[in-house]
mmCIF file of C-alpha atoms in Angstrom:
data_model
loop_
_atom_site.group_PDB
_atom_site.id
_atom_site.type_symbol
_atom_site.label_atom_id
_atom_site.label_comp_id
_atom_site.label_asym_id
_atom_site.label_seq_id
_atom_site.Cartn_x
_atom_site.Cartn_y
_atom_site.Cartn_z
ATOM 1 C CA MET A 1 80.825 112.653 125.980
ATOM 2 C CA SER A 2 81.964 109.946 123.490
ATOM 3 C CA SER A 3 84.376 107.132 124.371
ATOM 4 C CA ILE A 4 87.082 108.799 122.267
ATOM 5 C CA GLN A 5 86.630 112.131 124.080
ATOM 6 C CA SER A 6 86.809 110.314 127.424
ATOM 7 C CA TYR A 7 90.045 108.604 126.496
ATOM 8 C CA THR A 8 91.482 111.896 125.208
ATOM 9 C CA LEU A 9 90.559 113.767 128.410
ATOM 10 C CA ALA A 10 91.964 111.001 130.629
ATOM 11 C CA PHE A 11 95.131 110.936 128.577
ATOM 12 C CA SER A 12 95.587 114.724 128.824
ATOM 13 C CA LEU A 13 95.204 114.587 132.606
ATOM 14 C CA SER A 14 97.720 111.741 132.851
ATOM 15 C CA ILE A 15 100.299 113.747 130.889
ATOM 16 C CA ALA A 16 99.851 116.666 133.293
ATOM 17 C CA LEU A 17 100.457 114.363 136.264
ATOM 18 C CA ILE A 18 103.458 112.646 134.744
ATOM 19 C CA GLY A 19 105.480 115.835 134.338
ATOM 20 C CA THR A 20 108.890 115.493 132.852
ATOM 21 C CA ALA A 21 109.550 111.800 132.280
ATOM 22 C CA ALA A 22 112.903 110.487 131.140
ATOM 23 C CA ILE A 23 113.165 110.686 127.344
ATOM 24 C CA ILE A 24 115.682 108.702 125.336
ATOM 25 C CA THR A 25 118.061 111.104 123.591
ATOM 26 C CA LYS A 26 117.219 112.302 120.097
ATOM 27 C CA HIS A 27 120.871 112.522 119.038
ATOM 28 C CA ASP A 28 122.187 109.767 116.773
ATOM 29 C CA LEU A 29 125.539 108.100 117.383
ATOM 30 C CA LYS A 30 128.395 110.399 116.360
ATOM 31 C CA ASN A 31 131.400 109.786 114.117
ATOM 32 C CA VAL A 32 129.705 107.024 112.125
ATOM 33 C CA ALA A 33 131.440 105.909 108.915
ATOM 34 C CA LEU A 34 129.224 104.198 106.332
ATOM 35 C CA ALA A 35 130.350 100.928 104.712
ATOM 36 C CA GLU A 36 128.350 100.041 101.578
ATOM 37 C CA ILE A 37 127.222 96.438 101.178
ATOM 38 C CA PRO A 38 126.046 95.294 97.698
ATOM 39 C CA SER A 39 122.587 94.063 98.671
ATOM 40 C CA VAL A 40 119.165 95.587 98.021
ATOM 41 C CA HIS A 41 117.756 94.836 101.463
ATOM 42 C CA THR A 42 120.825 95.405 103.642
ATOM 43 C CA GLN A 43 122.816 98.289 105.016
ATOM 44 C CA SER A 44 125.809 98.514 107.323
ATOM 45 C CA TYR A 45 128.118 100.967 109.047
ATOM 46 C CA THR A 46 130.870 100.981 111.651
ATOM 47 C CA GLN A 47 131.868 103.054 114.658
ATOM 48 C CA ALA A 48 134.989 103.133 116.830
ATOM 49 C CA LEU A 49 134.139 101.871 120.291
ATOM 50 C CA PRO A 50 135.704 100.910 123.623
ATOM 51 C CA SER A 51 135.063 97.336 124.779
ATOM 52 C CA PRO A 52 131.235 96.985 125.234
ATOM 53 C CA THR A 53 129.186 94.720 127.448
ATOM 54 C CA SER A 54 125.741 93.372 126.558
ATOM 55 C CA ALA A 55 122.995 91.636 128.556
ATOM 56 C CA VAL A 56 121.516 88.425 127.162
ATOM 57 C CA LEU A 57 117.777 88.958 126.691
ATOM 58 C CA GLY A 58 116.852 85.991 124.488
ATOM 59 C CA MET A 59 117.296 82.210 124.427
ATOM 60 C CA GLU A 60 119.704 80.938 121.775
ATOM 61 C CA THR A 61 119.595 77.544 120.018
ATOM 62 C CA VAL A 62 121.605 76.118 117.094
ATOM 63 C CA THR A 63 120.593 73.475 114.509
ATOM 64 C CA SER A 64 122.815 71.993 111.791
ATOM 65 C CA LEU A 65 121.908 72.883 108.196
ATOM 66 C CA SER A 66 121.716 70.409 105.329
ATOM 67 C CA SER A 67 123.294 72.809 102.831
ATOM 68 C CA GLU A 68 126.225 75.187 103.156
ATOM 69 C CA ILE A 69 125.146 78.591 104.505
ATOM 70 C CA VAL A 70 127.527 81.028 106.135
ATOM 71 C CA TRP A 71 125.295 82.486 108.873
ATOM 72 C CA ASN A 72 121.577 81.831 109.114
ATOM 73 C CA LEU A 73 119.659 83.953 111.629
ATOM 74 C CA VAL A 74 116.160 83.185 112.991
ATOM 75 C CA PRO A 75 115.061 85.854 115.508
ATOM 76 C CA GLU A 76 111.752 85.262 117.311
ATOM 77 C CA PHE A 77 109.943 87.908 119.366
ATOM 78 C CA TYR A 78 106.534 89.276 120.390
ATOM 79 C CA LEU A 79 104.632 92.355 119.231
ATOM 80 C CA GLN A 80 102.401 94.304 121.610
ATOM 81 C CA GLY A 81 98.737 93.602 120.882
ATOM 82 C CA LEU A 82 99.377 90.487 118.764
ATOM 83 C CA ASN A 83 98.445 87.262 120.572
ATOM 84 C CA LYS A 84 97.266 84.876 117.847
ATOM 85 C CA PRO A 85 98.929 82.793 115.113
ATOM 86 C CA GLY A 86 98.706 83.241 111.360
ATOM 87 C CA ILE A 87 99.331 87.009 111.180
ATOM 88 C CA THR A 88 101.839 88.137 108.526
ATOM 89 C CA ILE A 89 104.002 91.204 109.207
ATOM 90 C CA PRO A 90 105.954 92.362 106.123
ATOM 91 C CA GLN A 91 108.976 94.675 105.992
ATOM 92 C CA VAL A 92 110.335 93.815 109.434
ATOM 93 C CA GLU A 93 113.786 95.345 109.934
ATOM 94 C CA VAL A 94 116.407 93.164 111.641
ATOM 95 C CA THR A 95 119.645 94.908 112.675
ATOM 96 C CA ILE A 96 122.683 93.075 114.025
ATOM 97 C CA GLU A 97 125.529 94.731 115.940
ATOM 98 C CA TYR A 98 128.960 93.223 116.666
ATOM 99 C CA VAL A 99 132.506 94.365 117.529
ATOM 100 C CA VAL A 100 135.769 93.444 115.786
ATOM 101 C CA SER A 101 139.161 94.930 116.752
ATOM 102 C CA GLY A 102 137.595 97.847 118.587
ATOM 103 C CA LEU A 103 135.202 98.728 115.759
ATOM 104 C CA ARG A 104 131.461 98.344 116.137
ATOM 105 C CA TYR A 105 129.675 97.105 113.015
ATOM 106 C CA PHE A 106 125.964 97.324 112.164
ATOM 107 C CA ARG A 107 124.056 95.624 109.372
ATOM 108 C CA SER A 108 120.321 95.668 108.656
ATOM 109 C CA PHE A 109 118.078 93.219 106.800
ATOM 110 C CA SER A 110 114.405 93.226 105.833
ATOM 111 C CA GLY A 111 112.060 90.234 105.901
ATOM 112 C CA THR A 112 108.508 88.984 106.372
ATOM 113 C CA PHE A 113 107.535 87.508 109.744
ATOM 114 C CA ILE A 114 104.584 85.261 110.629
ATOM 115 C CA SER A 115 103.080 84.785 114.093
ATOM 116 C CA LYS A 116 102.965 81.309 115.635
ATOM 117 C CA SER A 117 101.202 79.929 118.706
ATOM 118 C CA GLY A 118 100.854 82.578 121.409
ATOM 119 C CA GLY A 119 101.647 85.327 118.903
ATOM 120 C CA ILE A 120 105.429 84.850 118.781
ATOM 121 C CA LEU A 121 106.786 86.108 115.464
ATOM 122 C CA ALA A 122 109.384 84.230 113.399
ATOM 123 C CA PRO A 123 110.772 84.964 109.919
ATOM 124 C CA GLN A 124 109.012 83.332 106.973
ATOM 125 C CA GLN A 125 112.487 82.394 105.782
ATOM 126 C CA ALA A 126 115.642 82.386 107.866
ATOM 127 C CA ILE A 127 117.803 85.453 107.296
ATOM 128 C CA GLY A 128 120.767 84.173 105.298
ATOM 129 C CA ILE A 129 123.958 86.191 105.659
ATOM 130 C CA SER A 130 126.670 85.573 103.074
ATOM 131 C CA SER A 131 129.281 88.047 104.324
ATOM 132 C CA LEU A 132 129.862 90.605 107.056
ATOM 133 C CA PRO A 133 132.380 93.473 107.252
ATOM 134 C CA GLY A 134 135.494 92.617 109.250
ATOM 135 C CA ILE A 135 134.576 88.918 109.651
ATOM 136 C CA ASP A 136 136.147 85.795 108.153
ATOM 137 C CA THR A 137 133.350 83.543 106.868
ATOM 138 C CA SER A 138 134.847 80.532 108.640
ATOM 139 C CA ARG A 139 134.522 81.927 112.135
ATOM 140 C CA SER A 140 131.767 82.397 114.698
ATOM 141 C CA ILE A 141 130.763 85.896 115.785
ATOM 142 C CA GLU A 142 130.317 86.343 119.521
ATOM 143 C CA LYS A 143 128.178 88.895 121.347
ATOM 144 C CA VAL A 144 125.993 89.772 118.373
ATOM 145 C CA SER A 145 123.167 92.074 119.488
ATOM 146 C CA VAL A 146 119.885 91.746 117.563
ATOM 147 C CA TYR A 147 117.440 94.654 117.176
ATOM 148 C CA ILE A 148 113.965 94.426 115.601
ATOM 149 C CA LYS A 149 111.597 97.075 114.214
ATOM 150 C CA THR A 150 108.244 96.399 112.549
ATOM 151 C CA PRO A 151 106.488 99.007 110.349
ATOM 152 C CA VAL A 152 104.459 100.363 113.318
ATOM 153 C CA SER A 153 106.609 99.475 116.337
ATOM 154 C CA LEU A 154 109.603 101.010 118.051
ATOM 155 C CA ARG A 155 112.976 99.365 117.496
ATOM 156 C CA LYS A 156 113.959 97.115 120.402
ATOM 157 C CA LYS A 157 116.913 94.921 121.287
ATOM 158 C CA ILE A 158 115.632 91.352 121.662
ATOM 159 C CA GLY A 159 118.855 89.678 122.774
ATOM 160 C CA THR A 160 122.535 88.842 122.279
ATOM 161 C CA MET A 161 123.846 85.679 120.642
ATOM 162 C CA THR A 162 126.752 83.919 118.914
ATOM 163 C CA LEU A 163 126.380 83.477 115.143
ATOM 164 C CA ILE A 164 127.913 80.154 114.078
ATOM 165 C CA PRO A 165 128.679 79.553 110.380
ATOM 166 C CA GLY A 166 126.898 76.631 108.712
ATOM 167 C CA LYS A 167 124.204 76.537 111.402
ATOM 168 C CA GLU A 168 120.659 77.788 111.864
ATOM 169 C CA ASN A 169 120.997 80.224 114.753
ATOM 170 C CA VAL A 170 117.684 80.767 116.571
ATOM 171 C CA LEU A 171 117.288 83.603 119.063
ATOM 172 C CA ARG A 172 113.969 83.193 120.862
ATOM 173 C CA SER A 173 113.176 86.204 122.998
ATOM 174 C CA SER A 174 110.406 87.176 125.397
ATOM 175 C CA ALA A 175 110.835 90.814 124.312
ATOM 176 C CA ARG A 176 107.586 92.510 123.252
ATOM 177 C CA LEU A 177 107.916 95.478 120.891
ATOM 178 C CA PRO A 178 105.766 98.548 121.743
ATOM 179 C CA VAL A 179 103.498 99.685 118.893
ATOM 180 C CA GLY A 180 102.342 103.140 117.796
ATOM 181 C CA ASP A 181 105.011 104.463 115.415
ATOM 182 C CA PHE A 182 102.576 105.413 112.622
ATOM 183 C CA VAL A 183 104.184 108.689 111.482
ATOM 184 C CA GLN A 184 107.759 108.057 110.342
ATOM 185 C CA THR A 185 109.103 111.288 108.897
ATOM 186 C CA ALA A 186 112.257 113.044 110.144
ATOM 187 C CA GLU A 187 112.407 112.976 113.968
ATOM 188 C CA ASP A 188 109.117 111.058 114.200
ATOM 189 C CA GLU A 189 110.714 107.844 112.861
ATOM 190 C CA ASN A 190 111.284 105.185 115.567
ATOM 191 C CA SER A 191 109.454 107.384 118.049
ATOM 192 C CA ILE A 192 105.930 107.543 119.475
ATOM 193 C CA THR A 193 104.960 111.200 119.558
ATOM 194 C CA LEU A 194 101.860 113.361 119.671
ATOM 195 C CA ALA A 195 101.765 113.094 115.858
ATOM 196 C CA ASP A 196 101.224 109.327 116.140
ATOM 197 C CA ILE A 197 98.478 109.713 118.750
ATOM 198 C CA THR A 198 96.756 112.379 116.653
ATOM 199 C CA ALA A 199 96.905 110.191 113.522
ATOM 200 C CA LEU A 200 95.456 107.212 115.400
ATOM 201 C CA GLN A 201 92.674 109.227 117.008
ATOM 202 C CA ALA A 202 91.762 110.780 113.643
ATOM 203 C CA GLU A 203 91.423 107.323 112.084
ATOM 204 C CA VAL A 204 89.300 106.024 114.963
ATOM 205 C CA GLU A 205 86.984 109.021 114.646
ATOM 206 C CA LEU A 206 86.888 108.672 110.851
ATOM 207 C CA GLN A 207 85.910 105.014 110.976
ATOM 208 C CA THR A 208 83.432 105.488 113.820
ATOM 209 C CA THR A 209 79.986 106.573 112.622
ATOM 210 C CA SER A 210 77.204 107.723 114.956
ATOM 211 C CA SER A 211 78.293 105.545 117.880
ATOM 212 C CA ALA A 212 81.725 104.919 119.398
ATOM 213 C CA ASP A 213 80.787 101.234 119.511
ATOM 214 C CA LYS A 214 79.948 100.984 115.812
ATOM 215 C CA ILE A 215 83.274 100.318 114.141
ATOM 216 C CA ALA A 216 84.237 99.732 110.532
ATOM 217 C CA PRO A 217 86.184 96.498 109.907
ATOM 218 C CA ALA A 218 89.858 96.793 108.999
ATOM 219 C CA THR A 219 91.151 94.861 105.997
ATOM 220 C CA SER A 220 94.556 94.726 104.335
ATOM 221 C CA SER A 221 93.316 96.968 101.511
ATOM 222 C CA ASP A 222 92.155 99.751 103.844
ATOM 223 C CA SER A 223 94.438 102.712 104.462
ATOM 224 C CA TYR A 224 93.737 102.526 108.197
ATOM 225 C CA SER A 225 94.536 98.805 108.666
ATOM 226 C CA LYS A 226 97.951 99.609 110.162
ATOM 227 C CA PHE A 227 96.093 101.137 113.133
ATOM 228 C CA ASP A 228 94.514 97.762 113.974
ATOM 229 C CA VAL A 229 97.339 96.984 116.404
ATOM 230 C CA ASP A 230 95.553 94.086 118.128
ATOM 231 C CA TYR A 231 94.786 92.399 114.770
ATOM 232 C CA ASN A 232 91.170 91.634 115.634
ATOM 233 C CA GLY A 233 89.901 92.900 112.269
ATOM 234 C CA LEU A 234 88.312 96.023 113.775
ATOM 235 C CA MET A 235 89.349 99.643 114.014
ATOM 236 C CA ASP A 236 88.210 100.441 117.552
ATOM 237 C CA THR A 237 89.063 102.102 120.845
ATOM 238 C CA LYS A 238 90.972 99.005 122.004
ATOM 239 C CA ASP A 239 93.690 99.943 119.530
ATOM 240 C CA LEU A 240 93.731 103.471 120.928
ATOM 241 C CA LYS A 241 94.136 102.195 124.499
ATOM 242 C CA ILE A 242 97.064 99.941 123.533
ATOM 243 C CA VAL A 243 99.001 102.768 121.894
ATOM 244 C CA LEU A 244 98.238 105.305 124.644
ATOM 245 C CA GLN A 245 100.093 103.031 127.076
ATOM 246 C CA ASN A 246 103.290 103.808 125.150
ATOM 247 C CA TYR A 247 102.904 107.591 125.014
ATOM 248 C CA LYS A 248 104.465 108.494 128.361
ATOM 249 C CA SER A 249 106.102 111.862 127.633
ATOM 250 C CA LEU A 250 106.485 114.366 124.801
ATOM 251 C CA ASP A 251 107.884 111.459 122.830
ATOM 252 C CA ASN A 252 108.910 107.849 123.410
ATOM 253 C CA LYS A 253 112.020 106.883 121.480
ATOM 254 C CA GLY A 254 112.906 103.395 120.326
ATOM 255 C CA GLU A 255 116.337 101.868 120.835
ATOM 256 C CA LYS A 256 119.318 102.209 118.509
ATOM 257 C CA PRO A 257 122.366 99.971 118.196
#
């Protein structure tokens, strides 16, 4: 029996023992009204809401800026499997959530992040925000929740902070995003499902030749490089083990604002 077959058998048995685990709901927030923002990489919407409460997950710091910027956001977080510096993650989605006069606002941005010492990821450039719906540009915004999603991870809230105009607002979080969201069509987006596990296993088997220990290297030009979730340059069973940790029920949903 190959290593892949062993992992698959062990995984099947674990699912049978788990039974019905709690699954995050598949239903999106209701009664959402879209508010268009004229920016290529941003989107926003609002929702009526009773007074919310949020837990602080990250550590917030503020540094004065030399030039005038309204709000400048620098979220820092960890990604499961990534423990070394110098790794570039493009197309990271950053979503902020805040409440004004009983309305909850959401706005999303896209940027490139680079890992630093210990694997913590920070944006290549701070996320500059020139305007926000319902907010005067001269005021601070309290209780801003920050959510992050990378191209292969689930979306996760990394913390809550105050955005101060004219400052560089850093939110350093110990949150580690779970990886394995490879298939992102319809209900599979922001969710780790059997489709993701099947896609990963197929790539491992495809790149493994006669032996489970003989692995093809993963490079940025290869179609399977997104499955190298530990960023060691190899497509191997270590990647499979990391993702299988996150498949705990029929699906594992990421968080939504």
